[in-house]
Coordinates of C-alpha atoms in Angstrom, one line a residue:
Chain A
M9 CA 91.1 -50.1 0.9
F10 CA 91.7 -50.9 -2.9
K11 CA 89.3 -53.7 -2.5
K12 CA 86.8 -51.3 -1.1
L13 CA 87.6 -48.7 -4.0
L14 CA 86.8 -51.4 -6.8
S15 CA 83.6 -52.2 -5.3
A16 CA 82.5 -48.7 -5.1
V17 CA 83.5 -48.6 -8.7
L18 CA 81.6 -51.8 -9.8
I19 CA 78.2 -50.8 -8.4
I20 CA 78.1 -47.4 -9.9
T21 CA 79.0 -48.6 -13.3
A22 CA 76.3 -51.5 -12.6
L23 CA 73.7 -48.6 -11.2
S24 CA 74.8 -46.6 -14.6
S25 CA 74.0 -49.3 -16.7
A26 CA 70.6 -50.4 -14.8
L27 CA 69.3 -46.8 -14.9
P28 CA 68.1 -46.6 -18.3
C29 CA 66.4 -49.7 -18.5
V30 CA 64.4 -48.9 -15.0
S31 CA 63.2 -45.2 -17.0
Y32 CA 62.1 -47.6 -19.8
A33 CA 59.7 -49.9 -18.2
A34 CA 57.0 -50.9 -20.1
F35 CA 53.5 -50.1 -18.8
S36 CA 51.7 -53.2 -17.5
N37 CA 48.1 -54.3 -18.1
T38 CA 46.6 -51.9 -15.5
I39 CA 47.7 -48.9 -14.6
S40 CA 46.6 -46.0 -12.0
L41 CA 44.4 -43.3 -13.5
S42 CA 47.0 -40.7 -11.6
E43 CA 49.8 -42.1 -13.8
K44 CA 51.3 -39.6 -15.6
G45 CA 54.6 -41.1 -16.9
N46 CA 58.1 -39.4 -16.9
S47 CA 57.8 -37.2 -19.6
S48 CA 55.5 -35.1 -21.3
D49 CA 56.6 -34.8 -25.2
I50 CA 56.4 -38.3 -25.7
I51 CA 52.8 -38.0 -27.5
Y52 CA 50.8 -35.1 -28.5
I53 CA 47.0 -35.7 -28.6
K54 CA 45.4 -34.2 -31.7
R55 CA 41.8 -35.3 -30.9
P56 CA 40.5 -34.4 -28.4
E57 CA 42.8 -31.3 -28.4
S58 CA 41.7 -30.2 -24.8
H59 CA 42.0 -34.1 -23.7
S60 CA 38.0 -34.2 -23.1
A61 CA 35.1 -34.0 -25.3
S62 CA 31.3 -34.5 -25.6
T63 CA 29.4 -36.4 -28.3
S64 CA 25.9 -38.2 -28.6
D65 CA 28.0 -41.1 -30.9
R66 CA 28.7 -44.6 -29.5
T67 CA 32.0 -44.5 -30.6
Y68 CA 34.6 -41.7 -30.6
T69 CA 38.3 -41.9 -32.4
I70 CA 41.3 -40.8 -30.5
S71 CA 44.4 -39.7 -32.6
A72 CA 47.7 -38.6 -31.6
I73 CA 51.0 -38.2 -33.0
G74 CA 54.5 -39.5 -32.3
D75 CA 57.9 -40.6 -33.2
Q76 CA 58.4 -43.7 -35.2
G77 CA 58.4 -46.8 -32.9
T78 CA 56.6 -45.3 -29.9
K79 CA 54.6 -47.8 -28.4
I80 CA 51.1 -46.8 -27.7
R81 CA 48.7 -48.5 -25.3
V82 CA 45.0 -47.6 -24.4
Y83 CA 43.4 -48.2 -21.2
K84 CA 39.8 -47.1 -19.8
Y85 CA 38.7 -46.1 -16.1
N86 CA 36.8 -49.0 -14.3
P87 CA 34.9 -46.6 -11.5
S88 CA 34.0 -49.7 -9.7
T89 CA 37.5 -50.8 -9.1
G90 CA 39.3 -47.7 -9.5
I91 CA 42.2 -48.7 -11.9
C92 CA 42.9 -48.5 -15.7
N93 CA 42.4 -51.8 -17.7
I94 CA 44.3 -52.0 -20.9
I95 CA 41.6 -52.3 -23.9
K96 CA 44.0 -51.8 -26.8
A97 CA 47.0 -53.6 -26.9
E98 CA 50.3 -52.5 -27.7
T99 CA 50.9 -51.0 -30.9
S100 CA 53.7 -48.8 -32.5
I101 CA 53.4 -45.6 -34.4
G102 CA 54.9 -46.2 -38.0
A103 CA 56.7 -43.8 -40.3
S104 CA 53.6 -41.6 -40.7
G105 CA 53.9 -40.6 -37.1
L106 CA 50.4 -40.8 -36.8
Y107 CA 47.9 -42.8 -34.6
S108 CA 44.6 -43.1 -34.2
V109 CA 41.9 -45.6 -32.0
V110 CA 38.2 -46.3 -32.0
V111 CA 37.1 -46.8 -28.4
D112 CA 33.6 -47.3 -27.5
L113 CA 31.5 -45.1 -25.2
T114 CA 29.4 -47.5 -23.1
S115 CA 28.3 -44.9 -20.4
D116 CA 27.7 -41.3 -19.8
S117 CA 31.1 -41.1 -18.5
N118 CA 34.2 -42.6 -20.3
I119 CA 37.7 -42.2 -19.1
F120 CA 40.5 -43.4 -20.9
V121 CA 44.1 -43.4 -20.8
V122 CA 46.6 -43.5 -23.8
T123 CA 50.3 -44.4 -22.6
G124 CA 53.2 -43.7 -24.9
E125 CA 56.6 -45.0 -24.4
N126 CA 60.0 -44.7 -26.5
S127 CA 63.6 -44.3 -25.7
R128 CA 63.3 -41.1 -24.5
G129 CA 60.7 -41.7 -21.4
S130 CA 57.2 -42.7 -21.3
Q131 CA 53.7 -40.3 -20.8
A132 CA 50.2 -40.7 -20.0
V133 CA 47.7 -38.8 -21.0
R134 CA 44.3 -39.0 -19.5
I135 CA 41.1 -38.4 -22.0
D136 CA 37.6 -37.7 -20.9
I137 CA 34.6 -38.4 -23.1
N138 CA 31.1 -37.5 -22.0
K139 CA 28.0 -39.1 -23.8
I140 CA 25.3 -36.6 -24.1
K141 CA 22.0 -37.1 -25.8
K142 CA 21.6 -36.5 -29.5
S143 CA 18.5 -33.9 -29.0
T144 CA 21.2 -32.2 -26.8
V145 CA 23.8 -31.7 -29.3
D146 CA 21.1 -30.3 -31.6
K147 CA 20.1 -27.9 -29.1
L148 CA 23.5 -27.1 -28.5
K149 CA 24.0 -26.6 -32.6
N150 CA 20.9 -23.9 -32.6
V151 CA 22.2 -22.0 -30.1
T152 CA 22.7 -18.2 -31.3
V153 CA 25.3 -16.2 -29.1
T154 CA 24.6 -12.6 -29.7
I155 CA 27.3 -10.5 -28.9
R156 CA 26.6 -6.9 -27.7
N157 CA 28.7 -4.0 -27.2
F158 CA 28.1 -2.0 -24.3
W159 CA 29.5 1.4 -24.1
Chain I
M27 CA 19.8 -93.2 -120.3
H28 CA 22.1 -94.1 -117.6
K29 CA 24.5 -91.9 -118.7
E30 CA 22.4 -88.8 -119.0
Q31 CA 21.5 -89.5 -115.5
F32 CA 24.8 -89.6 -114.2
K33 CA 25.9 -86.6 -116.2
N34 CA 22.9 -84.5 -114.4
I35 CA 23.8 -86.1 -110.8
L36 CA 27.6 -85.0 -111.7
L37 CA 26.4 -81.6 -112.7
V38 CA 24.1 -80.8 -109.8
F39 CA 27.0 -82.1 -107.6
L40 CA 29.7 -79.9 -109.2
I41 CA 27.2 -76.8 -108.7
M42 CA 26.4 -77.4 -105.1
T43 CA 30.2 -78.3 -104.3
N44 CA 30.7 -74.6 -105.9
F45 CA 28.2 -72.8 -103.9
V46 CA 29.5 -74.4 -100.6
L47 CA 33.6 -73.8 -101.3
G48 CA 32.5 -70.5 -102.6
S49 CA 30.6 -69.2 -99.4
K50 CA 33.3 -70.6 -97.5
I51 CA 35.8 -68.3 -98.9
L52 CA 33.4 -65.2 -99.0
I53 CA 32.5 -65.7 -95.5
D54 CA 35.5 -67.2 -93.6
K55 CA 37.8 -64.3 -93.2
K56 CA 40.8 -66.9 -92.6
L57 CA 40.6 -67.6 -96.1
W58 CA 41.2 -64.0 -97.2
P59 CA 44.1 -62.3 -97.5
N60 CA 45.0 -59.7 -95.2
G61 CA 43.3 -56.5 -96.2
Y62 CA 40.3 -58.0 -98.2
N63 CA 37.4 -58.5 -96.4
F64 CA 34.2 -57.2 -98.5
F65 CA 31.4 -58.7 -96.7
S66 CA 33.1 -57.7 -93.6
N67 CA 33.3 -54.1 -94.5
V68 CA 29.4 -54.2 -95.6
G69 CA 28.7 -55.8 -92.2
N70 CA 30.5 -53.2 -90.6
I71 CA 28.8 -50.6 -92.4
Y72 CA 25.4 -51.9 -91.0
T73 CA 26.8 -52.3 -87.6
N74 CA 28.2 -48.8 -87.5
I75 CA 24.6 -47.8 -88.5
I76 CA 23.3 -50.1 -85.4
N77 CA 25.8 -48.2 -83.0
Y78 CA 25.1 -44.7 -84.1
F79 CA 21.7 -45.2 -82.9
S80 CA 22.0 -47.1 -80.1
D81 CA 24.9 -45.4 -78.4
D82 CA 25.0 -45.8 -74.8
N83 CA 24.5 -42.4 -73.5
Q84 CA 24.9 -43.8 -69.8
S85 CA 28.4 -44.5 -70.4
Q86 CA 29.3 -40.8 -71.5
T87 CA 27.5 -39.1 -68.9
Q88 CA 28.9 -41.5 -66.1
V89 CA 32.3 -40.0 -66.6
F90 CA 31.4 -37.2 -64.3
L91 CA 29.9 -38.8 -61.7
P92 CA 31.7 -38.6 -58.0
E93 CA 34.1 -41.4 -57.2
K94 CA 32.3 -41.5 -54.0
I95 CA 29.0 -40.0 -51.8
L96 CA 29.7 -40.0 -48.1
I97 CA 26.4 -39.6 -46.1
N98 CA 27.4 -37.9 -43.1
T99 CA 25.0 -38.2 -40.4
G100 CA 26.7 -36.1 -37.3
D101 CA 27.6 -39.3 -36.1
Q102 CA 31.3 -41.1 -36.8
T103 CA 29.8 -44.6 -36.3
T104 CA 26.8 -44.0 -38.7
R105 CA 28.8 -42.0 -41.5
I106 CA 28.4 -44.4 -44.7
S107 CA 30.5 -44.3 -48.1
L108 CA 29.2 -45.4 -51.1
N109 CA 30.7 -45.8 -54.5
S110 CA 29.1 -46.9 -58.1
G111 CA 29.1 -50.3 -57.0
N112 CA 26.4 -50.0 -54.1
S113 CA 23.2 -49.9 -55.7
E114 CA 22.1 -47.1 -54.0
F115 CA 24.9 -44.7 -55.6
F116 CA 22.7 -44.1 -58.6
E117 CA 19.4 -43.1 -57.2
I118 CA 21.5 -40.7 -54.5
Y119 CA 23.2 -39.2 -57.3
S120 CA 20.6 -38.3 -59.3
E121 CA 18.4 -36.2 -56.7
A122 CA 21.8 -34.8 -55.8
E123 CA 22.3 -33.9 -59.5
K124 CA 18.5 -31.8 -59.3
I125 CA 19.5 -30.0 -56.6
L126 CA 23.2 -29.3 -58.1
K127 CA 21.8 -28.0 -61.2
S128 CA 19.8 -25.5 -59.4
A129 CA 23.0 -24.5 -57.4
F130 CA 24.9 -24.0 -60.5
S131 CA 22.3 -21.5 -62.1
A132 CA 22.1 -19.6 -58.9
S133 CA 22.4 -15.7 -59.1
A134 CA 25.1 -14.0 -57.8
D135 CA 22.9 -13.1 -54.7
N136 CA 22.9 -16.6 -53.5
I137 CA 26.6 -17.0 -53.9
S138 CA 28.9 -16.3 -51.0
P139 CA 32.3 -17.5 -49.7
V140 CA 32.6 -19.5 -46.7
S141 CA 35.5 -20.1 -44.4
I142 CA 37.1 -23.8 -44.6
E143 CA 35.9 -24.1 -40.9
A144 CA 32.3 -23.9 -42.0
L145 CA 33.0 -26.6 -44.3
Y146 CA 34.2 -28.9 -42.2
S147 CA 31.0 -28.3 -39.7
T148 CA 29.2 -29.4 -42.5
L149 CA 31.0 -32.5 -42.7
S150 CA 30.4 -33.1 -39.3
S151 CA 26.3 -32.7 -39.5
D152 CA 23.9 -34.1 -41.7
S153 CA 25.4 -33.8 -44.8
I154 CA 26.1 -35.3 -48.3
Y155 CA 29.8 -35.4 -49.8
L156 CA 30.6 -35.8 -53.4
D157 CA 34.1 -37.1 -53.4
F158 CA 34.9 -36.5 -57.3
P159 CA 37.9 -38.2 -59.0
T160 CA 39.4 -34.6 -60.7
R161 CA 39.0 -31.2 -60.5
Y162 CA 36.4 -29.9 -62.8
E163 CA 36.1 -26.3 -64.5
I164 CA 32.8 -24.5 -63.2
A165 CA 31.6 -23.9 -67.0
L166 CA 32.5 -27.7 -67.7
F167 CA 30.1 -29.1 -64.9
S168 CA 27.9 -26.3 -65.9
D169 CA 27.5 -28.3 -69.5
F170 CA 27.3 -31.6 -68.1
L171 CA 24.7 -30.4 -65.7
G172 CA 23.0 -28.4 -68.3
A173 CA 22.9 -25.5 -66.1
K174 CA 22.5 -22.1 -67.6
E175 CA 25.1 -19.8 -67.8
N176 CA 25.8 -18.7 -64.3
E177 CA 27.6 -16.2 -61.3
L178 CA 29.3 -19.7 -59.9
S179 CA 32.2 -19.3 -62.3
V180 CA 32.8 -15.8 -61.6
A181 CA 33.3 -16.6 -58.2
S182 CA 35.7 -19.5 -58.9
E183 CA 37.1 -21.1 -61.8
E184 CA 37.5 -24.6 -60.6
F185 CA 36.5 -27.0 -57.8
S186 CA 37.6 -30.4 -56.2
D187 CA 34.7 -31.2 -53.6
I188 CA 31.0 -30.7 -53.1
I189 CA 28.9 -31.1 -50.2
I190 CA 24.9 -31.0 -49.9
T191 CA 23.4 -29.7 -46.9
H192 CA 19.6 -30.2 -46.4
S193 CA 19.0 -29.0 -42.9
P194 CA 17.4 -26.4 -42.0
K195 CA 17.8 -25.4 -45.8
T196 CA 19.3 -26.7 -49.0
I197 CA 23.0 -25.3 -49.4
V198 CA 25.4 -26.5 -51.7
Y199 CA 28.9 -25.9 -50.7
I200 CA 31.5 -26.0 -53.6
A201 CA 35.4 -26.5 -52.5
D202 CA 38.5 -25.6 -54.4
F203 CA 41.1 -26.8 -51.8
E204 CA 43.9 -26.0 -54.3
N205 CA 43.1 -22.5 -54.6
E206 CA 41.6 -22.3 -51.0
K207 CA 38.4 -20.8 -52.2
Y208 CA 35.1 -22.2 -50.7
F209 CA 31.6 -21.0 -51.5
Q210 CA 28.1 -21.7 -50.1
I211 CA 25.4 -21.7 -52.5
N212 CA 21.8 -21.2 -51.2
V213 CA 19.2 -23.6 -53.2
S214 CA 15.6 -22.9 -53.5
K215 CA 14.9 -26.8 -54.5
N216 CA 13.5 -29.2 -52.1
A217 CA 15.9 -31.8 -50.9
D218 CA 13.2 -34.2 -49.3
N219 CA 13.7 -37.0 -51.8
L220 CA 17.7 -36.9 -51.4
I221 CA 16.9 -36.8 -47.5
T222 CA 14.8 -39.9 -47.9
V223 CA 16.9 -41.8 -50.0
C224 CA 20.1 -41.2 -48.0
N225 CA 18.1 -41.9 -44.9
N226 CA 16.6 -45.4 -46.3
T227 CA 20.3 -46.3 -47.4
A228 CA 21.6 -45.3 -43.8
K229 CA 19.0 -47.5 -42.1
R230 CA 19.6 -50.5 -44.6
L231 CA 23.1 -50.4 -44.4
S232 CA 23.6 -50.0 -40.5
Q233 CA 22.5 -53.5 -40.0
S234 CA 25.9 -54.5 -41.4
E235 CA 29.2 -54.5 -39.9
R236 CA 31.1 -51.0 -41.4
P237 CA 34.2 -49.5 -40.7
V238 CA 34.2 -46.1 -38.6
I239 CA 35.0 -43.4 -41.1
N240 CA 36.6 -40.1 -39.9
Y241 CA 38.2 -37.3 -42.1
S242 CA 41.6 -36.1 -41.6
F243 CA 40.7 -32.8 -40.5
D244 CA 38.5 -34.2 -37.7
L245 CA 41.6 -36.2 -36.6
G246 CA 43.8 -33.1 -36.9
F247 CA 46.0 -35.0 -39.4
D248 CA 45.7 -31.9 -42.0
K249 CA 48.0 -29.8 -40.0
P250 CA 51.3 -30.7 -39.1
F251 CA 52.7 -30.3 -35.5
G252 CA 55.8 -30.2 -33.6
S253 CA 58.1 -32.9 -35.5
Q254 CA 55.1 -34.0 -37.3
K255 CA 56.3 -34.7 -41.0
T256 CA 53.2 -36.2 -42.5
T257 CA 49.8 -34.7 -43.2
L258 CA 46.6 -35.6 -44.8
N259 CA 44.9 -33.9 -47.5
P260 CA 41.6 -32.6 -45.0
L261 CA 39.1 -34.7 -47.0
I262 CA 40.9 -38.0 -47.0
Q263 CA 38.7 -40.6 -45.3
I264 CA 40.4 -42.9 -42.4
Y265 CA 39.0 -46.0 -42.0
S266 CA 39.1 -47.7 -38.9
S267 CA 38.9 -51.4 -40.3
V268 CA 38.9 -52.8 -43.6
L269 CA 36.3 -54.7 -45.6
P270 CA 36.9 -57.9 -47.9
Y271 CA 36.8 -56.9 -51.4
P272 CA 36.4 -59.1 -54.8
V273 CA 39.4 -60.3 -56.6
I274 CA 39.7 -59.0 -60.2
Y275 CA 40.5 -61.2 -63.4
S276 CA 42.0 -59.4 -66.0
E277 CA 42.2 -60.5 -69.3
N278 CA 43.3 -59.5 -72.4
P279 CA 40.8 -59.8 -75.2
I280 CA 42.9 -59.1 -78.3
V281 CA 44.6 -62.7 -78.2
N282 CA 42.6 -65.7 -78.0
E283 CA 43.3 -68.8 -75.9
D284 CA 45.2 -70.3 -78.7
L285 CA 47.1 -67.1 -78.8
S286 CA 46.4 -66.2 -82.1
V287 CA 45.2 -62.7 -82.4
N288 CA 40.9 -62.1 -82.2
E289 CA 40.4 -60.8 -85.9
I290 CA 36.7 -59.5 -85.1
I291 CA 37.7 -57.6 -82.3
I292 CA 40.4 -55.9 -84.2
D293 CA 38.2 -55.3 -87.2
D294 CA 35.4 -53.7 -84.9
I295 CA 37.9 -51.6 -83.2
L296 CA 39.2 -50.7 -86.9
N297 CA 35.7 -49.6 -87.8
V298 CA 35.6 -46.8 -84.6
F299 CA 38.4 -45.2 -86.2
N300 CA 37.2 -45.2 -89.7
I301 CA 40.1 -47.3 -90.8
N302 CA 38.9 -48.9 -94.3
P303 CA 39.8 -52.6 -94.1
S304 CA 39.9 -52.3 -98.0
I305 CA 42.2 -50.2 -98.5
M306 CA 44.5 -50.2 -95.4
N307 CA 48.0 -51.4 -95.4
R308 CA 48.5 -54.2 -92.7
Y309 CA 51.6 -55.7 -91.4
T310 CA 53.1 -57.0 -87.8
E311 CA 56.2 -55.9 -86.5
A312 CA 59.1 -58.0 -85.1
G313 CA 57.5 -57.9 -81.6
G314 CA 54.0 -58.9 -82.7
T315 CA 52.7 -55.6 -82.9
I316 CA 50.1 -55.3 -85.6
V317 CA 50.1 -52.1 -87.2
F318 CA 47.3 -50.8 -89.4
V319 CA 48.2 -47.6 -91.7
E320 CA 45.8 -45.5 -93.6
N321 CA 45.6 -42.1 -95.3
N322 CA 43.8 -40.6 -91.9
G323 CA 46.4 -42.2 -89.2
I324 CA 48.2 -45.3 -87.9
L325 CA 46.9 -47.6 -85.3
K326 CA 48.9 -50.3 -83.7
I327 CA 47.9 -53.2 -81.1
D328 CA 50.5 -55.1 -79.6
T329 CA 49.7 -58.6 -78.1
N330 CA 49.2 -57.1 -74.8
G331 CA 46.6 -55.4 -75.8
Y332 CA 47.8 -52.0 -75.9
L333 CA 46.1 -49.6 -78.5
E334 CA 47.6 -46.5 -79.8
Y335 CA 46.5 -44.4 -82.5
E336 CA 48.0 -41.4 -84.0
A337 CA 46.4 -39.5 -86.4
K338 CA 47.9 -37.9 -89.6
G339 CA 47.2 -34.3 -90.2
K340 CA 44.1 -32.9 -88.9
G341 CA 42.5 -36.1 -87.3
I342 CA 39.2 -37.7 -87.0
E343 CA 36.3 -35.4 -86.8
L344 CA 34.5 -35.6 -83.7
S345 CA 32.5 -32.4 -83.6
S346 CA 31.8 -29.4 -85.3
T347 CA 31.9 -27.8 -82.1
N348 CA 35.3 -27.0 -80.2
N349 CA 33.9 -27.0 -76.7
R350 CA 35.4 -28.9 -73.8
Y351 CA 32.3 -31.0 -72.6
T352 CA 31.3 -32.1 -76.3
N353 CA 35.0 -33.1 -76.6
I354 CA 34.8 -35.2 -73.5
V355 CA 31.6 -36.5 -74.2
N356 CA 32.8 -37.4 -77.6
A357 CA 36.0 -38.9 -76.0
A358 CA 33.3 -41.4 -73.8
A359 CA 31.5 -42.3 -76.7
I360 CA 34.8 -43.6 -78.6
I361 CA 35.7 -45.4 -75.3
S362 CA 32.4 -47.0 -75.0
K363 CA 32.6 -48.3 -78.7
I364 CA 35.8 -50.1 -78.2
N365 CA 34.9 -51.4 -75.0
K366 CA 31.9 -52.8 -76.8
A367 CA 33.8 -54.1 -78.9
A368 CA 36.2 -55.9 -76.8
K369 CA 33.2 -57.1 -74.6
N370 CA 34.6 -55.2 -71.7
N371 CA 31.8 -54.1 -69.6
A372 CA 33.8 -51.6 -67.1
S373 CA 32.3 -48.5 -66.8
I374 CA 34.9 -45.6 -66.8
I375 CA 35.4 -42.4 -65.0
I376 CA 37.5 -39.4 -66.1
S377 CA 40.5 -38.9 -63.9
Q378 CA 42.1 -35.9 -65.7
S379 CA 40.4 -33.3 -67.5
E380 CA 42.8 -30.1 -66.9
K381 CA 45.4 -30.5 -69.3
A382 CA 43.9 -28.1 -72.4
N383 CA 43.5 -31.1 -74.7
T384 CA 44.3 -34.3 -73.2
F385 CA 41.4 -36.1 -71.2
N386 CA 42.7 -39.5 -68.9
F387 CA 40.1 -41.7 -68.2
D388 CA 40.4 -45.0 -65.7
Y389 CA 38.4 -48.1 -65.4
L390 CA 35.9 -48.6 -62.3
I391 CA 35.0 -52.1 -61.3
S392 CA 32.6 -52.7 -58.6
G393 CA 32.7 -49.1 -58.2
L394 CA 36.5 -49.1 -57.4
K395 CA 39.2 -47.5 -59.8
M396 CA 41.3 -50.1 -61.8
N397 CA 44.7 -47.9 -61.6
V398 CA 46.7 -48.9 -65.0
K399 CA 50.3 -48.3 -64.8
T400 CA 52.6 -49.8 -67.7
D401 CA 55.8 -48.7 -69.3
K402 CA 53.2 -47.4 -72.2
I403 CA 50.3 -45.7 -70.5
S404 CA 49.5 -44.4 -67.1
S405 CA 45.9 -44.6 -66.7
G406 CA 43.4 -46.9 -68.6
I407 CA 42.4 -44.3 -71.4
E408 CA 44.3 -41.6 -72.9
I409 CA 42.9 -39.1 -75.8
V410 CA 44.0 -35.9 -77.4
I411 CA 41.2 -34.1 -78.9
E412 CA 42.3 -30.5 -80.7
D413 CA 39.7 -28.4 -82.1
G414 CA 37.2 -31.1 -81.9
Y415 CA 39.6 -33.7 -83.9
L416 CA 40.5 -37.0 -82.6
K417 CA 44.4 -36.5 -82.7
S418 CA 45.6 -39.7 -80.8
Y419 CA 44.2 -42.4 -78.5
K420 CA 45.9 -44.8 -76.3
Q421 CA 44.3 -47.5 -74.1
L422 CA 45.5 -50.6 -72.7
I423 CA 42.3 -53.1 -73.8
R424 CA 40.9 -55.2 -71.0
N425 CA 38.6 -57.4 -69.8
Y426 CA 38.0 -57.3 -65.9
K427 CA 35.8 -60.1 -64.6
I428 CA 34.8 -60.3 -61.0
T429 CA 35.7 -63.5 -59.5
D430 CA 34.5 -65.4 -56.4
E431 CA 37.5 -64.9 -54.3
T432 CA 38.0 -61.8 -51.9
T433 CA 40.9 -60.1 -50.0
I434 CA 41.2 -58.0 -47.3
P435 CA 43.8 -55.0 -47.8
S436 CA 45.9 -54.6 -45.0
E437 CA 45.0 -52.0 -42.0
Y438 CA 44.9 -48.1 -42.8
F439 CA 47.8 -47.0 -40.7
A440 CA 49.7 -50.0 -41.9
A441 CA 49.6 -49.2 -45.6
L442 CA 50.0 -45.4 -45.1
D443 CA 53.2 -46.0 -42.5
T444 CA 54.6 -48.6 -45.4
A445 CA 54.1 -46.0 -48.4
I446 CA 55.4 -43.2 -46.2
A447 CA 58.8 -45.5 -45.4
E448 CA 59.7 -45.6 -49.0
Y449 CA 60.1 -41.7 -49.2
S450 CA 60.8 -40.4 -45.7
E451 CA 64.2 -40.8 -45.9
F452 CA 64.4 -38.2 -48.6
M453 CA 61.5 -36.0 -47.9
N454 CA 61.1 -33.4 -45.1
E455 CA 57.5 -32.9 -45.4
I456 CA 55.0 -35.7 -46.8
K457 CA 51.8 -34.8 -48.2
I458 CA 49.1 -37.6 -48.8
D459 CA 46.9 -36.0 -51.5
K460 CA 44.8 -39.0 -51.8
M461 CA 44.4 -42.9 -50.4
Y462 CA 41.7 -45.0 -51.1
I463 CA 41.1 -48.9 -52.1
G464 CA 41.6 -49.9 -55.5
Y465 CA 43.3 -52.3 -57.9
T466 CA 46.1 -51.8 -60.0
D467 CA 47.0 -53.3 -63.1
D468 CA 50.7 -53.4 -64.4
G469 CA 49.8 -55.0 -67.8
A470 CA 50.1 -58.5 -67.0
V471 CA 47.2 -60.7 -67.2
G472 CA 45.8 -62.7 -64.2
N473 CA 44.5 -62.1 -60.7
K474 CA 44.2 -58.3 -59.2
N475 CA 43.6 -57.6 -55.6
A476 CA 42.2 -54.6 -53.9
N477 CA 44.9 -52.5 -52.1
W478 CA 45.6 -49.0 -50.6
I479 CA 46.4 -46.6 -53.4
V480 CA 48.4 -43.8 -51.9
D481 CA 49.5 -40.9 -53.4
V482 CA 52.5 -39.4 -51.6
N483 CA 53.4 -35.8 -52.8
N484 CA 52.0 -36.8 -56.3
I485 CA 53.7 -39.9 -56.1
I486 CA 51.4 -43.0 -56.2
A487 CA 52.6 -45.8 -54.1
I488 CA 50.5 -49.1 -53.8
Q489 CA 50.3 -51.1 -50.6

């Protein structure tokens, strides 16, 4: 009886020690597009603020803020394989708490996943950047919206 | 007969010897007692006349130029940053200046306030951003442009940044971020020439590998969020990568290779301050600093090339008019003469003009600022002018030579993080006012590498 009780205590102790390590497992070099992580406040995407944007440029800069020491990776979705491959190796956010990365826009639809990990948990954020023609951008800039009052 | 011939030969020999030795004493300054150099003084009068008529006006007006010009194209990938080290810089600014002159002369009808968002919008489309090294009074800059009295100084007293847009029409935006005042000025002047030069420059430079440039506001780094302690001034440029920059060799021209003092350069410098070598007193202090005392003032030059002049009484008259623009131009003229004496080819840029009578200037090497920081001076040159009179002058006299070596500064965020790490423990809010590539001169001669200069809450950190 005593031996069974001791074994149970030891197992519980071992599991308690291991659990934090399990929750702080690093993202691998490929992740699923549906990956969200286990937290929602590890990183905050500053640009694009709505997590999607359109541009005529061939590159786009994603920016984020996070605690110092937060590890950041950037992945790009490959539609033909259905998975996201790492395109920017892991870096840590420094004392400024600021992070930015320039990504290439190789097609009309570009989906990126930015992951952040620290001792508080992990988070993955999907970002959609659509490439449009410069002529379309110019047309949009010239659009005038007139607000009329109806009463 | 032989005796007579011998006497004649001896006499001729003695006369010739007299001329040779006498000319050596008169011409060779090393044989003169200190303070007496009659021929040097006569020669200097001639030199002063030549200098008076051949003053380098370009060096005087360059002090008002922007430190950087950014050509915005609407795309971050093709945005270009230029400084005075780029050949196109002066051509672009020359065209921009014509538009600015028109803007600073605009009537009140053409001036209207705008929001900061409108300003940001211009930087995200086709425009030219003039990044100045210091804040200017509108009236002072108008004098520099030769613009007539304008209504703009009624709307705003100072500005720190100017943006020119040219599509569909020419508009100049004046920004005063410190006081949160932003204005647009409709300009009738055509910007076709400016557009052509900018397009040609963009086309040429797009062929080479260049970093992507974003503004801080682009990336949301100008506004704090959550636990974010650090904010960047909205117009700070963030570079995705770093280019190599030349190593600069800093030498002290006051001291020769054999460690003797270069008396020729010192004489030329004395002339700039109207110090009369024939009546001045000269002595050397224990540390090797040479002191020249004259009725008008005291000038000291130490062996490290630090020059300090303090006027006695009213000072040296530079102008009968007490006008800030005239004072700055005259200050630049003095600096130009001293640099010429020291064989220093570096151009200068005004780095502070807001204090009433004190003006600070810095050296520019290949378009990059040389930040001078020693225990005696915190800029390349500091001048005090009161009521049109030179009261004091301080300069670390240097020759800066561009070597064949290059170095690559650290990556942008690595430099920013290192700078902030020094202060983050005792600062709750960290504001980066400026961050740029430049050089630092701590007073020691030798190689200087390009580094990131980070202005953290008005404290300068070098990374």
